[in-house]
CSV table of C-alpha atoms in Angstrom, one decimal:
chain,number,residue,atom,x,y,z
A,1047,UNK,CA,0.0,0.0,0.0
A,1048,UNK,CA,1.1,3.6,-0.4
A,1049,UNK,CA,2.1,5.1,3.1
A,1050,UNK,CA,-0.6,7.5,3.8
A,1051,UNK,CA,1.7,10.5,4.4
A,1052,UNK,CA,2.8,10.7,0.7
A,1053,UNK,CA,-0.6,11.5,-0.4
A,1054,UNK,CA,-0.4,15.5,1.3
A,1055,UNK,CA,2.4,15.9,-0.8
A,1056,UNK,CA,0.6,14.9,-4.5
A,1057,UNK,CA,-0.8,16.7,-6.7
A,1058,UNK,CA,-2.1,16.5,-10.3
A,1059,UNK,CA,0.5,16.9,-13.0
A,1060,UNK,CA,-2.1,18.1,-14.9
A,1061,UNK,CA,-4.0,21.0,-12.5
A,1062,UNK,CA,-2.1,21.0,-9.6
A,1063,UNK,CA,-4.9,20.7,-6.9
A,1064,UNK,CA,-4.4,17.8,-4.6
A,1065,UNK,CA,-5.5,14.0,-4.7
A,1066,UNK,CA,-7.7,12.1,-3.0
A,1067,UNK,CA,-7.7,7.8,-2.6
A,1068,UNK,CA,-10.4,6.6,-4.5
A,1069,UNK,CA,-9.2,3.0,-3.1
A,1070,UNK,CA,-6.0,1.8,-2.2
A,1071,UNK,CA,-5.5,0.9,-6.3
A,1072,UNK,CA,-6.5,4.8,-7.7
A,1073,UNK,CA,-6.4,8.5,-6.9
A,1074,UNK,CA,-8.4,11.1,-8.1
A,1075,UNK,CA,-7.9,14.5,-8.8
A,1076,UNK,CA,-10.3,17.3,-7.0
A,1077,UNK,CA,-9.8,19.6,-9.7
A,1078,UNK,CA,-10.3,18.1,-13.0
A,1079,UNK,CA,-11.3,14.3,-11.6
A,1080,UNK,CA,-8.5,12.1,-13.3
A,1081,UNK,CA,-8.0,9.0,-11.4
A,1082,UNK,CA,-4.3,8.1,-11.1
A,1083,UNK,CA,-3.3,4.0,-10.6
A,1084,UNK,CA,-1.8,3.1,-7.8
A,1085,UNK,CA,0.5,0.0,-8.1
A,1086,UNK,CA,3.2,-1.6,-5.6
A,1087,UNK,CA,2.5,1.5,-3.1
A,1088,UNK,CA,3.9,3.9,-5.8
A,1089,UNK,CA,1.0,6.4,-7.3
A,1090,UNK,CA,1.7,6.4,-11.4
A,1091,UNK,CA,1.4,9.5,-13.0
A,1092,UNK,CA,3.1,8.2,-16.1
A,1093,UNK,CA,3.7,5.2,-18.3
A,1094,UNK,CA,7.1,3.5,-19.8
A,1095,UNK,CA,5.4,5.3,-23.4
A,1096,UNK,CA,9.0,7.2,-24.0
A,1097,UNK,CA,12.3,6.2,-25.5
A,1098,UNK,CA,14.0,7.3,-22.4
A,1099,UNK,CA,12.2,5.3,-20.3
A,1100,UNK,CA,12.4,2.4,-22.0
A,1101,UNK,CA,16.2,2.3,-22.0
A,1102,UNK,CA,16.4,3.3,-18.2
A,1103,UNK,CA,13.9,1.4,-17.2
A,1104,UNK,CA,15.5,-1.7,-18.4
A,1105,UNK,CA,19.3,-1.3,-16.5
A,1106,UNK,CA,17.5,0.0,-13.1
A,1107,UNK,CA,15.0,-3.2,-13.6
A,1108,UNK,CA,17.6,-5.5,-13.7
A,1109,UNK,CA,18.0,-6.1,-10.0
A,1110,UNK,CA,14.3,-5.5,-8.9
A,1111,UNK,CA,14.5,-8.9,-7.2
A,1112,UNK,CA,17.4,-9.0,-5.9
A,1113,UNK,CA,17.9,-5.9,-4.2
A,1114,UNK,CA,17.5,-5.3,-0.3
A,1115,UNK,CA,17.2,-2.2,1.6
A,1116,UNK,CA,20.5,-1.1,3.3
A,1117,UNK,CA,21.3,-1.7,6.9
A,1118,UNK,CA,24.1,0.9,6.3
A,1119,UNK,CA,24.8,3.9,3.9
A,1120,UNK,CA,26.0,2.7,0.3
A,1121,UNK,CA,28.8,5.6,-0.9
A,1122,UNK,CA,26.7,6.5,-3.7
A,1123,UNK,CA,26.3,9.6,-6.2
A,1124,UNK,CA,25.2,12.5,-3.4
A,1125,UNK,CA,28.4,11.6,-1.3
A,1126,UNK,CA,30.2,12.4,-4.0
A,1127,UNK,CA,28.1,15.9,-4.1
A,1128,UNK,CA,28.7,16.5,-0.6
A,1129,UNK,CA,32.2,15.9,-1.0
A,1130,UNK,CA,32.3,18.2,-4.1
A,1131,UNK,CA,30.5,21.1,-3.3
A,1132,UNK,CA,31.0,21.2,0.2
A,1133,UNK,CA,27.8,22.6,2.8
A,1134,UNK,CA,25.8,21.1,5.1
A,1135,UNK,CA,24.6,17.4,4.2
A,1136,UNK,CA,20.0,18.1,3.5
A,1137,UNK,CA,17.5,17.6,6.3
A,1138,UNK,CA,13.8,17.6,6.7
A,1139,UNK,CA,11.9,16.6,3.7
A,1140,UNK,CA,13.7,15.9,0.7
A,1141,UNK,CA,13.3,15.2,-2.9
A,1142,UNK,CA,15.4,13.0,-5.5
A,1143,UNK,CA,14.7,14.1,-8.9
A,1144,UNK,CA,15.1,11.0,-10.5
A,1145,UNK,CA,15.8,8.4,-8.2
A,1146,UNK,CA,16.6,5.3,-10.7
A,1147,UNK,CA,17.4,2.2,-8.3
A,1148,UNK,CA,17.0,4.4,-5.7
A,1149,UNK,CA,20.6,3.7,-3.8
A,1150,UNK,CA,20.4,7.4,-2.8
A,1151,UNK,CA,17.0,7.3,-2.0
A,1152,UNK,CA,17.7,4.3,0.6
A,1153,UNK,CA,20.8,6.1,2.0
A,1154,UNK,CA,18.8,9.7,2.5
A,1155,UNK,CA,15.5,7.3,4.4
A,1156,UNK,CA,18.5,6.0,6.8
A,1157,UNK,CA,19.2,9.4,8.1
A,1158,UNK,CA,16.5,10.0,11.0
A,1159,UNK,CA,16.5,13.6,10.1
A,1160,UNK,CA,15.3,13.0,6.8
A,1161,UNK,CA,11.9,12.0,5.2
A,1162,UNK,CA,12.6,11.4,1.3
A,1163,UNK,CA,10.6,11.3,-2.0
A,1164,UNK,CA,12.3,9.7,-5.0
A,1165,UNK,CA,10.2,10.9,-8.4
A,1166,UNK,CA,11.2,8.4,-11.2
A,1167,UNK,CA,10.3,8.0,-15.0
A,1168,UNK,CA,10.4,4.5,-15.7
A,1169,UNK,CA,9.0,1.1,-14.5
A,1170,UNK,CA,11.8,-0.3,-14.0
A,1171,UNK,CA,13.1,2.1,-11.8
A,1172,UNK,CA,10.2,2.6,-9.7
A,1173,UNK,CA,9.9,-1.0,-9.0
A,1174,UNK,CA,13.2,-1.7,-7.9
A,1175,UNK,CA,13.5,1.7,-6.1
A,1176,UNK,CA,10.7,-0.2,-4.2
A,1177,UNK,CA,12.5,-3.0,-3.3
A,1178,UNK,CA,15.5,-1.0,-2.0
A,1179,UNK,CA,13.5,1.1,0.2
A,1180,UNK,CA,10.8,-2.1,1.1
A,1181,UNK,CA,9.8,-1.0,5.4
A,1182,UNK,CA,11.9,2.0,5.4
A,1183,UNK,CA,9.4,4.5,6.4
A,1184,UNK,CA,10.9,7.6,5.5
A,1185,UNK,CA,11.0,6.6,1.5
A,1186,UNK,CA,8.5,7.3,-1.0
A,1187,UNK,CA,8.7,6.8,-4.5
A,1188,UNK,CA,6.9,8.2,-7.2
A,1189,UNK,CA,6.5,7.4,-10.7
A,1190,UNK,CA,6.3,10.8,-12.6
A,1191,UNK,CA,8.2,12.8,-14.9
A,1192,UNK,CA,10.5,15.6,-13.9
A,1193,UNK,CA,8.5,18.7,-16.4
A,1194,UNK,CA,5.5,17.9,-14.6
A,1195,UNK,CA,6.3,16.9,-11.1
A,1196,UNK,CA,3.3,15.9,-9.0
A,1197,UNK,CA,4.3,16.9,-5.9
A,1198,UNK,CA,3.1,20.1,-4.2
A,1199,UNK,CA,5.1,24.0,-4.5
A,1200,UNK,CA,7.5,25.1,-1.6
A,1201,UNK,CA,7.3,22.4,0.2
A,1202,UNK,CA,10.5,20.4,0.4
A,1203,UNK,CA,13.5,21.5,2.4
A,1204,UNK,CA,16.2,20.4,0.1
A,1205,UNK,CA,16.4,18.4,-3.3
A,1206,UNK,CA,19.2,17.0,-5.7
A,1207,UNK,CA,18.9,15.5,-9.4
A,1208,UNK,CA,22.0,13.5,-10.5
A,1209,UNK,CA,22.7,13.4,-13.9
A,1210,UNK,CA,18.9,12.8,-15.3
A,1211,UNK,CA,17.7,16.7,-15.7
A,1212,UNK,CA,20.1,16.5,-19.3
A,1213,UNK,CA,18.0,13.7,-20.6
A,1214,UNK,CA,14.9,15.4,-20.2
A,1215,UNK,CA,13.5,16.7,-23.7
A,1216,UNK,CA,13.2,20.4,-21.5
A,1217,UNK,CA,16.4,20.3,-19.2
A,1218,UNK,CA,15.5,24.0,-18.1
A,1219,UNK,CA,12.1,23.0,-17.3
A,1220,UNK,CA,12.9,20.3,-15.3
A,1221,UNK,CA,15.3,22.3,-13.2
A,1222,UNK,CA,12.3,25.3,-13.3
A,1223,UNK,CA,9.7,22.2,-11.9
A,1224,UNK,CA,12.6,20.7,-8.9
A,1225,UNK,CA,13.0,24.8,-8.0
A,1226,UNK,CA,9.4,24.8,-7.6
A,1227,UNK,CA,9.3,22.3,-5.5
A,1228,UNK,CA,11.3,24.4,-2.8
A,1229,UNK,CA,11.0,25.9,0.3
A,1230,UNK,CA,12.6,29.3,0.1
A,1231,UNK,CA,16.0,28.8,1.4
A,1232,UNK,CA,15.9,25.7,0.1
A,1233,UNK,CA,19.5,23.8,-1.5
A,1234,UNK,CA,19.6,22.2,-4.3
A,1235,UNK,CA,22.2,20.2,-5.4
A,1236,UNK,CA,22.6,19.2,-9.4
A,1237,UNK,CA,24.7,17.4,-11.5
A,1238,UNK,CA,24.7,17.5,-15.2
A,1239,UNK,CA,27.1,16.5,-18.5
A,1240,UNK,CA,29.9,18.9,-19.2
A,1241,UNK,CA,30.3,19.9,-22.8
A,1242,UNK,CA,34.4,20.0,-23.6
A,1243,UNK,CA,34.3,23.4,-24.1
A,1244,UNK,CA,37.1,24.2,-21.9
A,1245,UNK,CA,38.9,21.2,-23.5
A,1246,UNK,CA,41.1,21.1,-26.4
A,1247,UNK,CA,39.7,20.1,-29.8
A,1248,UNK,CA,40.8,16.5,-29.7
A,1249,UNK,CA,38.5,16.1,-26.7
A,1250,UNK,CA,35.6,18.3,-28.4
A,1251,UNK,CA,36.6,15.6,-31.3
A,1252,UNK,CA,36.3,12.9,-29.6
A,1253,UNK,CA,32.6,13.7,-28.1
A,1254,UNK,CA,31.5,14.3,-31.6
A,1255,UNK,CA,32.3,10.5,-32.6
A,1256,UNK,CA,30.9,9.5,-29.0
A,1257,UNK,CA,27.9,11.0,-30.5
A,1258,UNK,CA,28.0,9.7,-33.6
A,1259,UNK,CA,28.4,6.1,-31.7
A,1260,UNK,CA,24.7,7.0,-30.1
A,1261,UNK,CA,23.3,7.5,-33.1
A,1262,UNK,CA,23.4,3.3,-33.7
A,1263,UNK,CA,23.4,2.5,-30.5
A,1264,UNK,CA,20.3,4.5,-29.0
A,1265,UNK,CA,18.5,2.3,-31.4
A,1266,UNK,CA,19.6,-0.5,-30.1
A,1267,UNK,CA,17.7,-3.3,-28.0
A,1268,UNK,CA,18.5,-2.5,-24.7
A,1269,UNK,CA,19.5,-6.2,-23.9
A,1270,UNK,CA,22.1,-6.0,-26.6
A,1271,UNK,CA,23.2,-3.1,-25.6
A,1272,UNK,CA,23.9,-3.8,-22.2
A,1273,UNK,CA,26.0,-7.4,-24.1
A,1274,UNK,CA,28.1,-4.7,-25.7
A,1275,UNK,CA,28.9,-2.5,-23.3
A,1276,UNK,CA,29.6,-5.6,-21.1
A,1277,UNK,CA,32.5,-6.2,-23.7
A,1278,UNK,CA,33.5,-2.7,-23.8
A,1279,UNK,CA,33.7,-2.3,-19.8
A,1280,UNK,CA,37.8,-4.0,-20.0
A,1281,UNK,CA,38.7,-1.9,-22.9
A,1282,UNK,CA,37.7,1.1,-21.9
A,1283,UNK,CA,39.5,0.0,-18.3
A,1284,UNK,CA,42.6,-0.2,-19.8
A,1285,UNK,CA,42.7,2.4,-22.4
A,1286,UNK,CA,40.6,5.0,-19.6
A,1287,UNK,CA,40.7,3.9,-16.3
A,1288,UNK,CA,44.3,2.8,-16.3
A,1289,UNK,CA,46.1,5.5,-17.6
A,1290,UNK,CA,44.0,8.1,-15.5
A,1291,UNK,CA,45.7,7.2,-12.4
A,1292,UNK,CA,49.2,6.6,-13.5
A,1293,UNK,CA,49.8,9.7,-16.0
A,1294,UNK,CA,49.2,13.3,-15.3
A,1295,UNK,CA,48.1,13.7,-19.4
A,1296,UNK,CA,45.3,11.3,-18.5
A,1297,UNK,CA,43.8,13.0,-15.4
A,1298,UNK,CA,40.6,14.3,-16.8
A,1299,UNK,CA,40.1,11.2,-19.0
A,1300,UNK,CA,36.6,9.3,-18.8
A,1301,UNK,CA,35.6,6.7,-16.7
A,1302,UNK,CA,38.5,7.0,-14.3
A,1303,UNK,CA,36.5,6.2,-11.5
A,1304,UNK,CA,36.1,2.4,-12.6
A,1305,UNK,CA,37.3,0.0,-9.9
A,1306,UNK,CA,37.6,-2.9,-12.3
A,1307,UNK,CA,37.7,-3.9,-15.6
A,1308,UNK,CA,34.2,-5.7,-15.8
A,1309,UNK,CA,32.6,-2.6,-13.5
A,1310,UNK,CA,31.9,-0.3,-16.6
A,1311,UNK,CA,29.2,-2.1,-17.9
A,1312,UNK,CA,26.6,0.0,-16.3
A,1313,UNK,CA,28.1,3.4,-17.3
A,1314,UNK,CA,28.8,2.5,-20.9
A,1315,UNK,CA,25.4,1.7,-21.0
A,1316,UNK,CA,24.1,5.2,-19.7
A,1317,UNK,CA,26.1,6.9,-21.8
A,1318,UNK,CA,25.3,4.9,-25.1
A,1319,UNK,CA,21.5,4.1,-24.6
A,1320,UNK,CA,20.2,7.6,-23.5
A,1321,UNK,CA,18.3,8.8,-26.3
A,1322,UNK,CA,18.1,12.6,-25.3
A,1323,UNK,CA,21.5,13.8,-23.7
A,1324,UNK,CA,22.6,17.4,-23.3
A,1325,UNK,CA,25.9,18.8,-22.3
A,1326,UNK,CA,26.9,22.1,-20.3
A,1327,UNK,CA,29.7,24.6,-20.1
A,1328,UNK,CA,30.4,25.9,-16.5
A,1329,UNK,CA,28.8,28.6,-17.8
A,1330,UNK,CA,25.5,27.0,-18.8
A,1331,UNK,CA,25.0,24.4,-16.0
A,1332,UNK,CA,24.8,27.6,-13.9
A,1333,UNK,CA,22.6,29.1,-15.8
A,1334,UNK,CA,20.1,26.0,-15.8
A,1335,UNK,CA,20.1,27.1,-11.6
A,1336,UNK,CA,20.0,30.8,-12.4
A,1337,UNK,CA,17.1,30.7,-14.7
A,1338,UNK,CA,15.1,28.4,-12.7
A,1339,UNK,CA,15.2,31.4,-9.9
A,1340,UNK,CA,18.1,29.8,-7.7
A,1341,UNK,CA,20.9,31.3,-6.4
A,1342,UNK,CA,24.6,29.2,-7.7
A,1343,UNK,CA,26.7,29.2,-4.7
A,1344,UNK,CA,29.1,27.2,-5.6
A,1345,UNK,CA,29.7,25.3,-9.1
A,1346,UNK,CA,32.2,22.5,-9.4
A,1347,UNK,CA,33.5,20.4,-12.4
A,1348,UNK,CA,33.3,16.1,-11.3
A,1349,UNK,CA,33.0,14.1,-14.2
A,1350,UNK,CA,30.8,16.3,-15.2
A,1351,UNK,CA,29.6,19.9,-13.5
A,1352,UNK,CA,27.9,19.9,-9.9
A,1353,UNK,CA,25.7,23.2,-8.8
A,1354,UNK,CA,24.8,23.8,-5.5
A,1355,UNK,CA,22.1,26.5,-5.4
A,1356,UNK,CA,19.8,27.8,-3.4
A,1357,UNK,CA,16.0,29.3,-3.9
A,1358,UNK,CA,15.6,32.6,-2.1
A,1359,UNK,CA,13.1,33.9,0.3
A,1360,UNK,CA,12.6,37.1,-0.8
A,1361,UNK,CA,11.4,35.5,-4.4
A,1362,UNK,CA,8.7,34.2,-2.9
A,1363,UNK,CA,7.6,36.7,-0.6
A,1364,UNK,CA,7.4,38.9,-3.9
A,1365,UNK,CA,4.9,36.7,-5.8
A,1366,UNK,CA,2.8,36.4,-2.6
A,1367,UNK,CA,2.8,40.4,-2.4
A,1368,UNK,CA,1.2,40.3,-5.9
């Protein structure tokens, strides 16, 4: 069953006025009366009808069975934003924009300071999200989609979004919908592709064939795919990983965070199957903050670019003035 706390916190992605439990399968709408399904405690707001959820859906529903929830925090992607971008670690109610297998949705719900509600695209990843958080009490998960999230305005206390806001077909939007979302004073923390443009041309080259490489593979069956990049993951160890760590040429080179030659698999196949991706300068992945009404506080390049940013008071003590 859905814990009956989440349902304050819905609301249409439609109207925006709040739900109600027609049963413990449905809600409704008290605006404009659509009934949303309920399934596996998670209210659906969406189906697996895109591309992109499709080929997510299919890596984060590999384990859906297998997973348990943890008895101990799993270093995951927000410890490396912590660690990045420095500030105090989020409390109170928070939300994960995009929570795939929710391993940072399970780590937040073990913090007794923290209540947590993971918004995810695909089937896939809201099931086994699920069954990493199974009798935690402080995780929700939701399936939705990021440019119309159904949750209510200024009402969580912090959020983060890693790298998923890019593979939205409205990347400013999204960011715009997570802002929203916010309590003024609110952090949020945000990860996103970097573009080369700091980079010398044979990296800039290099992304181009990447791209090109996308092209085939984004069409793809994602269980073939994932066999390729399951060959891939050892020679892109050795000709990324490797020389990362032992020359100083190589520092910024992808994938230097592998731990061992058959651990790629998974990465290869984020970066190959996503069939929207959009890449940032420094410049830009602040902007996405900035023009969603946030403050940047501090902006930091990690495999990628990380934004911490925070949502003023004072903006929404002006549009309550109107």
């Amino acid at each position: 069953m859905m814990r009956p706390t989440l349902l304050q916190h819905l609301r249409c992605p439609d109207c925006g006025q709040g739900l109600t439990n027609t049963s413990e399968e449905a809600l409704r709408c008290i605006g404009c009366s659509k009934v949303y399904p309920i399934r596996a405690g998670a209210p659906r707001f969406v189906s697996d009808s895109t591309d992109t959820a499709m080929y997510f859906g299919y890596i984060w529903g590999l384990h859906t069975n297998t997973v348990t929830p943890p008895r101990q925090e799993i270093p995951y992607h927000l410890k490396v934003m912590y660690e990045s971008l420095g500030g105090p670690k989020l409390k109170g109610l928070i939300l994960d924009g995009g929570c795939g297998d929710g391993v940072d949705l399970a780590n937040v719900a073990l913090d007794p300071d923290c209540e947590v509600i993971g918004v995810e695209l695909s089937g896939g990843g809201t099931a086994t999200s699920l069954s990493r958080t199974r009798g935690m009490e402080r995780a929700h998960v939701v399936q939705g989609d990021l440019l119309h999230i159904p949750l209510a305005s200024n009402m969580f206390d912090g959020a983060y979004s890693y790298g998923v806001v890019h593979h939205t077909p409205d990347p400013a939007r999204a960011v715009r919908e997570i802002a929203r979302t916010l309590k003024p004073g609110a952090p949020l923390l945000l990860y996103v592709y970097e573009d080369f443009s700091d980079r010398p041309f044979h990296w800039r080259a290099a992304l181009a064939i990447a791209n090109s490489v996308r092209a085939i593979t984004t069409r793809m069956p994602p269980s073939i795919l994932m066999r390729l990049c399951k060959m891939l993951s050892p020679v892109v160890y050795v000709l990324c990983t490797i020389p990362s760590r032992h020359f100083s040429w190589a520092a910024r080179f992808p994938y230097r965070h592998g731990t061992h030659p058959f651990g790629l698999d998974g990465d290869l196949y984020d970066r190959l199957s996503a069939p929207i991706e959009e890449r940032y300068s420094k410049t830009g992945a602040t902007a996405l903050a900035e023009d969603a009404g946030l403050m940047a506080v501090h902006v930091t390049q990690q495999r990628g670019w990380m934004v911490r940013a925070t949502k003023p008071a004072r903006q929404v003590e002006v549009r309550r003035g109107k």
